[in-house]
Amino acid sequence: MKTLRLILGDQLTNTIAALDDDDLAADIILMVEVADETTYVSHHKQKLVFILSAMRHFAQSLTARGLTVDYVRLEDDGNTGSFTGEVARAIARHKPSRVVATRPSEWRVLEAMRGWQADFGLPVELREDNRFFCAEPRFTRWAAGRKSLRMEFFYREMRRESGLLMDGDDPIGGAWNFDAENRQSWPKNREAPARLRFTPDAITTDVIAMVERRFAGHFGTLDAFGWAVTRPDALRALDHFITDCLPSFGDYQDAMKTGAPFLYHAVLSPYLNVGLLTAREMCAAAEAAFHAGAAPLNAVEGFIRQILGWREYVRGIYWLKMPDYAETNALQAHRPLPAFFWTGKTDLNCIAQVVAETRAHAYAHHIQRLMITGNFALLAGLEPRQVEAWYLAVYADAYEWVELPNTHGMALFADGGVLASKPYAASGAYIDRMSDYCKGCHYDPKVKLGPKACPFNYLYWNFLIENQARLSANPRMGMPYRTLSAMDPNRRSAVTAQSTAFLGSLGSELQLRVPDAPP
Ligand code: FAD
Ligand code: DLZ
Ligand code: SF4
């Protein structure tokens, strides 16, 4: 039976479910570059180059395995621009008896695929994505009947089921979580380690030229493109992280330093999310480093928790709650995204630094995303949909299944507390403690009101005032609301007045998006 096997751009794994059969000799493997995917948000240029080049290299590796690959490029004649259109054309070309695919990672693509069997008049088999520790039904079972879906409890079950860092039924080291040791700021004279980057080969160079030509108006630069685009290179990046960075990963996980975007972070999420690396092998490599005495428990547990805990958990929440999840706006935030999210032109130095690094690398680490841009968007009451479109566009690792819960739930509290027990709201003092950004800033994090006051300071109190009816009953917000109620009424009015003036001066989103057409 001749089968058409579809592999999407984030399914670049040799053992992907759609290829899981004994005899693939008569089959056609279909991979398609389509305008729908390259333009549903204004993807960072590096994200486009990374995905398209990784797809082309993956197709080459399948051909080298002796498989037949039908690869459609973005600029090929007749390209319809959609997955549905390209599968229809491939069916007409190859006349298969059935189509096999792995379930897509995003809701909008699954919605389109659900109609294929009827549209094409032949069997379409969608297989469970086997690259996650926790299959969707398993997460649904975990969530059933629970009042609160906190990550920590889910994580413990995943530890038990995977056996990672376990000593029989107990966690190695006697605790599930060593975060108390993981909150250090960056020491003054410490240098961040050099990171492995990869020189573009001929395939990547071709894609860079195409992206520069076709997506000139998209956010980001390609000057520093150094992402791995093959599995062997992604494995080298993993090896480098485990040896040179993992030992200090935990200690400085929350630190931020000007001009040093990566610190001891893995910088592996783009590879993991497209399938060049797997979650199991990343966790196993970290665990092996611990058992070999090469990395301490606080670092290894912290790293494994990000993948086995957070990553699996946000995916579970996404599929449990979509499509309604994306529609909520629990804090009724409606202000437009300021243009400086795209231009970086702002005198708030922390934001300017994070946007500049994002533009240069299509990367920012978790605390930059959560506590700088995310915190600002939360305090300023920016419209969730606009903020989410920004996060989905600008990071090389961004796919809705992982971006949306992190932005909508964790950063913006737009889900009303499904994911986080309280909003991650912080004033300038937090940013000053965890970074060196404030030293180069026009504003002063110690000043609360007036022209030199850090905007995060008055916006923090203004956020509490604006959301008093929605948040004051939250037991974890008791302390800030008690402080607010003790605030001098004149001071409270001054906070509101300065916040209103500041928010009124923000302006709105620049339209950077250009039509996906060659000049
Ligand atoms: P490290 O900090 O070194 O962590 C190791 C790995 O753990 C990562 O590679 C990643 O796969 C995983 N991980 C860590 N934190 C999370 C998390 N909260 N959710 C899921 N996986 C996690 N991550 C994405 O992969 N794609 C996104 O689109 C994305 N959007 C985000 C948006 C916001 C507002 C926030 C606050 C976080 C977002 N994250 C996203 C999570 C996290 O910031 C990135 O996974 C991380 O910064 C990737 O860099 P790294 O590989 O150096 O990670
Ligand atoms: C993100 C992306 C981009 C930019 N381009 C493509 C593409 O041309 N072809 C493709 O198969 N996948 C691409 N992707 C990844 C898809 O958006 C991703 O696989 C789906 O959203 C999964 O639901
Ligand atoms: Fe950001 Fe405020 Fe620090 Fe400036 S002073 S860098 S705005 S936190």
XYZ file of C-alpha atoms and ligand atoms in Angstrom:
603
model
C 0.000 0.000 0.000
C 1.596 3.245 -1.157
C 1.512 5.826 1.638
C 2.060 9.570 1.566
C 3.828 10.504 4.809
C 3.739 14.167 5.778
C 6.511 15.641 7.935
C 5.953 19.185 9.239
C 8.664 21.727 9.978
C 8.668 20.955 13.705
C 8.706 17.171 13.212
C 12.332 16.759 12.140
C 12.985 13.613 14.197
C 14.180 10.335 12.667
C 11.856 8.364 14.926
C 8.785 10.582 14.350
C 5.534 8.583 14.514
C 4.660 9.183 10.841
C 7.783 7.213 9.835
C 7.163 4.399 12.285
C 6.627 1.402 9.978
C 8.710 -1.544 8.869
C 8.720 -0.991 5.145
C 8.854 2.546 3.798
C 10.385 1.568 0.452
C 7.289 2.230 -1.656
C 6.249 5.350 0.221
C 6.622 9.057 -0.456
C 7.672 11.413 2.290
C 6.224 14.871 1.769
C 7.756 18.042 3.179
C 6.438 21.450 2.150
C 7.501 25.036 2.647
C 4.289 27.068 2.620
C 3.444 30.772 2.809
C 0.703 30.191 5.414
C 3.340 29.009 7.889
C 5.964 31.593 7.014
C 3.555 34.497 7.471
C 0.902 33.660 10.110
C 2.971 35.992 12.263
C 5.878 38.181 11.226
C 8.508 35.556 12.200
C 12.014 36.734 13.054
C 14.265 36.262 10.016
C 16.515 33.865 11.969
C 13.522 31.735 12.906
C 12.577 31.449 9.219
C 16.128 30.572 8.152
C 16.508 28.098 11.001
C 13.287 26.206 10.254
C 13.534 26.180 6.466
C 17.215 25.227 6.471
C 16.651 22.523 9.098
C 13.789 21.164 6.940
C 16.009 21.059 3.838
C 18.822 19.329 5.724
C 16.398 16.841 7.257
C 14.995 16.003 3.803
C 18.551 15.425 2.600
C 19.230 13.064 5.516
C 16.078 11.058 4.724
C 17.130 10.762 1.085
C 20.541 9.567 2.262
C 18.696 6.834 4.230
C 17.262 5.628 0.908
C 13.768 7.091 1.383
C 11.870 8.928 -1.348
C 11.262 12.546 -0.393
C 9.034 14.941 -2.294
C 10.165 18.366 -1.088
C 8.282 21.515 -2.135
C 10.166 24.787 -1.765
C 8.512 28.087 -0.973
C 9.337 29.539 -4.370
C 8.501 26.443 -6.454
C 6.016 27.012 -9.279
C 2.468 26.122 -8.355
C 3.059 26.160 -4.578
C -0.413 26.805 -3.188
C 0.916 28.233 0.089
C -0.988 25.930 2.448
C -0.547 22.465 3.951
C -3.976 21.466 2.614
C -3.216 22.695 -0.891
C 0.176 20.984 -0.974
C -1.116 17.652 0.315
C -3.874 17.815 -2.329
C -1.289 18.429 -5.064
C 0.940 15.616 -3.741
C -2.024 13.202 -3.742
C -2.649 14.087 -7.387
C 1.074 13.534 -8.187
C 1.619 10.255 -6.337
C -1.849 8.657 -6.082
C -1.277 7.113 -2.626
C -3.821 4.836 -0.915
C -3.583 6.737 2.362
C -1.951 9.675 4.116
C -0.069 9.292 7.409
C 0.983 12.240 9.565
C 1.986 12.929 13.138
C -0.470 15.097 15.060
C 0.557 18.729 14.580
C 1.678 20.704 17.595
C -0.763 23.578 17.077
C -4.518 23.802 17.277
C -5.006 25.792 14.066
C -3.152 23.149 11.996
C -5.042 20.275 13.631
C -8.318 22.016 12.779
C -7.304 22.117 9.106
C -6.127 18.484 9.106
C -9.348 17.208 10.640
C -11.132 17.899 7.351
C -8.600 16.125 5.138
C -10.121 12.653 5.083
C -13.405 14.064 3.781
C -11.705 16.568 1.464
C -9.328 14.065 -0.139
C -11.564 10.976 -0.092
C -8.872 8.660 1.283
C -7.836 7.492 4.765
C -5.817 10.033 6.752
C -4.126 8.643 9.861
C -3.000 11.163 12.503
C -0.604 9.543 14.953
C 0.120 10.690 18.508
C 3.366 12.700 18.761
C 5.587 10.239 20.623
C 8.349 12.739 21.468
C 6.793 13.926 24.731
C 7.033 12.230 28.122
C 3.352 12.869 28.781
C 0.811 11.903 26.116
C -2.282 14.090 25.916
C -4.666 11.514 27.505
C -2.205 11.082 30.385
C -2.311 14.830 31.095
C -6.105 14.833 30.889
C -6.161 12.047 33.483
C -3.802 14.001 35.743
C -5.947 17.143 35.444
C -9.313 15.402 35.938
C -11.080 16.479 39.109
C -8.262 18.742 40.324
C -9.201 22.190 41.564
C -5.751 23.544 40.898
C -3.405 22.455 38.112
C -0.058 23.428 39.616
C 3.068 22.388 37.733
C 4.913 21.193 40.833
C 2.518 18.282 41.462
C 2.475 17.274 37.808
C 6.286 17.371 37.796
C 6.529 14.956 40.737
C 4.362 12.434 38.886
C 6.559 12.813 35.808
C 9.675 12.249 37.920
C 8.178 9.060 39.334
C 7.029 7.826 35.914
C 10.260 8.636 34.080
C 12.525 7.531 36.953
C 14.671 10.634 36.348
C 16.699 11.629 39.432
C 14.848 9.072 41.541
C 16.105 6.789 44.266
C 13.330 4.210 44.356
C 10.182 6.154 45.290
C 12.106 9.153 46.609
C 13.717 12.064 44.815
C 17.516 11.940 44.812
C 18.844 14.434 47.362
C 15.685 14.190 49.482
C 13.819 17.095 47.844
C 11.942 17.590 44.577
C 13.190 21.107 44.001
C 16.393 22.983 44.840
C 15.312 26.415 43.599
C 16.272 28.090 46.859
C 19.883 27.665 45.658
C 19.079 28.974 42.163
C 18.483 32.680 42.576
C 21.900 34.310 42.403
C 22.599 37.504 40.518
C 25.574 37.622 38.137
C 28.889 38.231 39.974
C 30.636 41.462 39.027
C 33.727 40.235 37.204
C 32.501 36.895 35.960
C 32.720 36.215 32.203
C 29.941 34.261 30.525
C 31.253 31.179 28.678
C 31.698 31.358 24.887
C 28.891 29.571 23.072
C 29.024 27.184 20.162
C 27.704 28.745 16.958
C 27.666 27.123 13.511
C 28.842 28.647 10.241
C 26.116 28.572 7.570
C 26.762 25.969 4.825
C 25.595 26.258 1.198
C 21.999 25.229 1.992
C 21.696 27.736 4.839
C 23.351 30.459 2.762
C 20.727 29.913 0.030
C 17.914 30.157 2.563
C 19.437 33.309 4.064
C 19.437 34.949 0.611
C 15.814 33.903 0.033
C 14.685 35.197 3.443
C 16.540 38.500 2.971
C 14.797 38.897 -0.397
C 11.316 37.707 0.463
C 10.927 38.688 4.095
C 12.911 41.928 4.150
C 10.367 43.679 6.372
C 10.305 41.008 9.058
C 11.800 41.656 12.489
C 15.404 40.695 13.264
C 18.813 40.553 11.656
C 20.638 37.641 10.061
C 24.171 38.946 10.707
C 24.776 36.658 13.667
C 23.027 33.557 12.311
C 24.776 30.655 14.027
C 22.062 28.110 14.793
C 22.683 24.431 14.138
C 20.415 23.122 11.381
C 21.285 19.401 11.504
C 21.006 16.785 14.215
C 24.783 16.160 14.433
C 25.381 19.875 15.070
C 22.473 20.094 17.521
C 24.043 17.157 19.394
C 27.330 19.097 19.491
C 25.466 22.056 21.012
C 23.915 19.741 23.621
C 27.296 18.263 24.469
C 28.823 21.734 24.806
C 26.003 22.837 27.128
C 26.303 19.757 29.352
C 30.069 20.121 29.704
C 30.584 23.884 29.846
C 27.328 25.374 31.127
C 25.176 22.890 33.033
C 27.352 22.910 36.183
C 26.495 26.603 36.753
C 23.043 26.574 35.114
C 21.114 26.521 38.391
C 23.075 29.197 40.237
C 22.582 31.900 37.604
C 19.315 30.821 35.985
C 17.575 34.093 36.920
C 20.506 36.477 36.313
C 20.604 39.064 33.508
C 23.665 40.868 32.197
C 24.066 43.494 29.489
C 25.694 42.115 26.331
C 25.580 38.495 27.559
C 22.283 37.006 26.378
C 23.063 33.320 26.953
C 24.921 33.124 30.314
C 24.685 29.429 31.359
C 21.354 28.772 29.638
C 20.981 25.809 27.309
C 20.022 27.779 24.148
C 18.647 24.461 22.900
C 14.895 25.124 22.770
C 14.786 25.728 18.973
C 16.401 22.300 18.394
C 14.136 20.583 20.885
C 10.990 22.185 19.488
C 11.670 21.173 15.868
C 12.809 17.704 16.896
C 16.542 17.823 16.132
C 16.971 16.910 19.807
C 14.565 14.991 21.995
C 13.422 15.771 25.519
C 14.404 12.295 26.676
C 17.994 12.534 25.451
C 18.449 16.038 26.904
C 17.230 14.926 30.338
C 19.271 11.715 30.154
C 22.437 13.674 29.282
C 21.925 15.997 32.271
C 21.204 13.098 34.616
C 24.332 11.270 33.412
C 26.410 14.401 34.140
C 25.070 14.374 37.701
C 25.867 10.679 38.237
C 29.355 11.229 36.798
C 29.931 14.000 39.347
C 30.260 16.581 36.556
C 27.291 18.775 37.561
C 25.623 19.480 40.926
C 22.104 18.428 41.825
C 20.647 21.961 42.022
C 21.686 22.546 38.373
C 20.626 19.161 37.033
C 17.302 19.067 38.874
C 16.591 22.668 37.771
C 17.337 21.832 34.148
C 15.329 18.595 34.121
C 12.404 20.414 35.794
C 12.289 22.914 32.898
C 11.892 20.104 30.375
C 10.153 17.249 32.207
C 8.090 19.676 34.290
C 7.405 23.022 32.616
C 7.615 22.026 28.973
C 5.383 18.958 29.331
C 3.020 20.842 31.612
C 2.464 23.825 29.281
C 1.801 21.434 26.411
C -0.738 19.598 28.576
C -2.478 22.861 29.505
C -2.541 23.964 25.850
C -4.332 20.857 24.598
C -6.564 20.640 27.668
C -7.798 24.215 27.376
C -7.707 25.126 23.684
C -9.362 26.726 21.800
C -11.103 28.760 24.543
C -7.828 29.371 26.393
C -6.568 31.911 23.856
C -9.796 33.944 24.092
C -9.679 34.803 27.778
C -8.579 38.224 29.012
C -9.055 37.891 32.769
C -7.508 41.258 33.602
C -9.366 43.061 30.796
C -6.084 44.364 29.378
C -6.684 46.374 26.216
C -3.767 48.748 25.671
C -1.996 48.351 22.323
C 1.535 46.966 22.081
C 3.971 49.914 22.048
C 6.141 50.293 18.948
C 9.295 49.905 21.048
C 8.673 46.157 21.323
C 9.748 46.135 17.664
C 12.156 49.056 17.472
C 13.797 48.809 20.906
C 13.740 52.602 20.947
C 12.868 53.411 24.536
C 14.636 54.956 27.485
C 13.659 51.969 29.644
C 17.094 50.358 29.365
C 15.998 46.871 30.438
C 13.455 46.705 27.597
C 15.865 48.267 25.087
C 18.491 45.610 25.967
C 16.131 42.650 25.734
C 14.617 43.824 22.439
C 18.116 44.439 20.986
C 19.272 40.932 21.986
C 16.057 39.426 20.671
C 16.545 41.198 17.356
C 20.191 40.021 17.121
C 19.708 36.394 18.225
C 15.985 35.458 18.072
C 16.619 34.461 21.687
C 16.115 35.794 25.193
C 16.252 33.634 28.264
C 13.292 32.856 30.472
C 13.686 35.644 33.029
C 14.157 38.258 30.309
C 10.925 37.049 28.653
C 9.009 36.794 31.924
C 10.320 39.593 34.116
C 11.313 42.280 31.585
C 9.052 42.285 28.506
C 6.385 40.064 30.108
C 6.329 42.018 33.366
C 6.072 45.303 31.472
C 3.196 43.977 29.334
C 1.407 42.791 32.495
C 1.874 46.038 34.434
C 0.998 48.204 31.434
C -2.183 46.191 30.723
C -1.242 45.355 27.129
C -3.724 43.411 25.031
C -2.857 39.672 25.326
C -3.386 38.902 21.644
C -0.919 41.582 20.553
C 1.662 40.542 23.127
C 1.274 36.889 22.132
C 1.724 37.657 18.443
C 4.976 39.410 19.365
C 6.344 36.453 21.362
C 5.257 34.021 18.652
C 7.134 36.045 16.044
C 10.398 37.012 17.658
C 11.849 33.827 19.204
C 13.408 30.991 17.211
C 11.744 28.466 19.536
C 8.217 29.922 19.338
C 5.244 27.674 18.517
C 1.812 28.405 19.864
C 1.602 25.266 22.043
C 4.508 26.448 24.172
C 4.401 30.223 23.625
C 0.726 30.702 24.466
C 0.578 29.179 27.980
C 3.841 30.913 28.856
C 2.638 34.314 27.658
C -1.101 34.193 28.216
C -0.912 32.265 31.485
C 2.462 32.784 33.096
C 3.408 36.303 31.994
C 0.029 38.037 31.541
C -2.273 36.158 33.953
C -4.839 36.442 31.150
C -6.153 32.959 32.000
C -7.162 34.167 35.467
C -4.813 31.780 37.283
C -5.038 28.422 35.484
C -1.255 28.299 35.219
C 0.123 30.658 37.867
C -1.203 31.119 41.379
C -0.565 34.872 41.191
C 0.625 37.393 38.607
C 4.404 37.624 38.137
C 4.343 41.388 38.797
C 7.532 43.073 39.976
C 8.811 46.596 40.474
C 12.208 48.026 39.457
C 13.849 46.648 42.624
C 13.640 43.080 41.277
C 15.184 44.069 37.932
C 17.909 46.019 39.726
C 18.711 43.023 41.930
C 18.855 40.453 39.119
C 20.536 42.522 36.364
C 22.936 45.349 35.610
C 20.404 47.080 33.331
C 19.519 49.861 35.764
C 23.092 51.181 35.834
C 22.798 52.297 32.216
C 19.258 53.626 32.506
C 17.783 57.083 32.295
C 15.563 56.115 35.258
C 16.459 55.211 38.833
C 15.023 51.989 40.277
C 15.157 53.466 43.799
C 12.983 56.459 42.887
C 9.247 55.781 43.159
C 7.635 58.929 41.735
C 8.682 61.938 39.661
C 10.704 62.368 36.470
C 13.554 59.989 37.450
C 11.254 57.311 38.857
C 11.565 53.876 37.274
C 8.265 53.296 35.416
C 8.106 49.731 36.766
C 7.740 51.244 40.265
C 4.595 53.322 39.769
C 3.183 50.906 37.172
C 3.421 48.115 39.757
C 1.130 49.989 42.187
C -1.083 51.212 39.381
C -1.505 47.570 38.273
C -2.660 46.643 41.769
C -5.061 49.606 41.830
C -6.513 48.859 38.371
C -7.003 45.177 39.233
C -8.062 45.487 42.866
C -11.520 43.985 42.302
C -10.042 41.026 40.410
C -6.963 40.250 42.506
C -7.348 41.423 46.081
C -9.103 38.217 47.169
C -6.156 36.119 45.939
C -4.484 34.857 49.144
C -1.035 35.235 47.568
C -1.721 38.930 46.888
C -2.602 39.679 50.508
C 0.647 41.412 51.380
C 0.836 43.892 48.477
C -2.848 44.761 48.901
C -2.346 45.390 52.621
C 0.536 47.753 51.727
C -1.646 49.452 49.122
C -4.469 49.978 51.587
C -2.005 51.654 53.974
C -0.745 53.973 51.208
C -1.241 57.693 51.711
C -4.167 58.819 49.465
C -2.086 61.645 47.940
C 0.636 59.186 47.039
C -1.940 56.834 45.556
C -3.313 59.678 43.404
C 0.211 60.561 42.307
C 0.847 56.922 41.288
C -2.336 56.926 39.212
C -1.559 60.305 37.628
C 2.016 59.430 36.651
C 0.980 55.990 35.358
C -1.840 57.488 33.284
C 0.542 60.017 31.748
C 3.200 57.363 31.068
C 0.749 54.857 29.561
C -0.826 57.586 27.460
C 2.565 58.418 25.982
C 3.332 54.869 24.799
C 1.915 54.993 21.279
C 1.053 51.762 19.528
C 2.344 48.912 17.475
C 4.302 49.608 14.306
C 3.043 47.643 11.353
C 6.205 45.787 10.389
C 4.448 42.995 8.593
C 4.897 43.029 4.817
C 3.089 40.892 2.270
C 4.846 37.581 1.625
C 5.801 38.335 -1.945
C 9.102 38.883 -3.695
C 9.951 42.520 -4.390
P 16.874 26.951 29.506
O 16.537 28.039 30.453
O 18.283 26.554 29.458
O 15.931 25.711 29.853
C 16.156 24.408 29.307
C 14.984 23.954 28.483
O 13.819 23.859 29.270
C 14.607 24.870 27.332
O 15.384 24.596 26.188
C 13.131 24.601 27.133
O 12.930 23.572 26.206
C 12.664 24.147 28.488
N 11.913 25.199 29.179
C 12.375 26.055 30.107
N 11.378 26.831 30.586
C 10.273 26.469 29.914
C 8.930 26.916 29.947
N 8.511 27.865 30.779
N 8.065 26.349 29.089
C 8.455 25.368 28.241
N 9.710 24.905 28.177
C 10.604 25.443 29.016
N 9.771 28.409 25.325
C 9.705 27.876 24.099
O 10.298 26.821 23.854
N 8.990 28.488 23.114
C 8.322 29.649 23.309
O 7.693 30.166 22.396
C 8.393 30.243 24.601
N 7.761 31.421 24.864
C 7.849 31.972 26.117
C 7.173 33.153 26.362
C 7.220 33.739 27.623
C 6.473 35.003 27.897
C 7.966 33.108 28.645
C 8.017 33.694 30.003
C 8.637 31.925 28.397
C 8.583 31.333 27.140
N 9.240 30.127 26.860
C 9.144 29.579 25.612
C 9.936 29.374 27.921
C 11.426 29.690 28.072
O 11.618 31.064 28.172
C 12.265 29.123 26.935
O 11.979 27.754 26.760
C 13.749 29.247 27.233
O 14.072 30.598 27.445
C 14.556 28.663 26.094
O 15.916 28.932 26.258
P 16.972 27.830 26.712
O 16.961 26.695 25.760
O 18.261 28.532 26.919
O 16.331 27.360 28.067
C 7.154 27.730 11.714
C 7.164 27.131 10.349
C 7.520 27.891 9.249
C 7.982 29.300 9.386
N 7.469 27.397 8.007
C 7.092 26.117 7.823
C 6.974 25.563 6.523
O 7.171 26.215 5.518
N 6.612 24.258 6.423
C 6.349 23.488 7.513
O 6.065 22.294 7.367
N 6.408 24.014 8.741
C 6.777 25.288 8.921
N 6.817 25.815 10.175
C 6.439 24.955 11.305
C 4.914 24.807 11.361
O 4.339 26.075 11.589
C 4.544 23.805 12.438
O 5.000 22.560 12.054
C 3.071 23.741 12.639
O 2.614 24.941 13.143
C 2.729 22.648 13.604
O 1.390 22.697 13.955
Fe 14.317 49.049 33.722
Fe 13.599 50.731 35.692
Fe 15.981 49.564 35.747
Fe 15.469 51.429 33.929
S 15.536 51.706 36.139
S 16.508 49.472 33.580
S 13.325 51.027 33.477
S 14.018 48.548 35.867
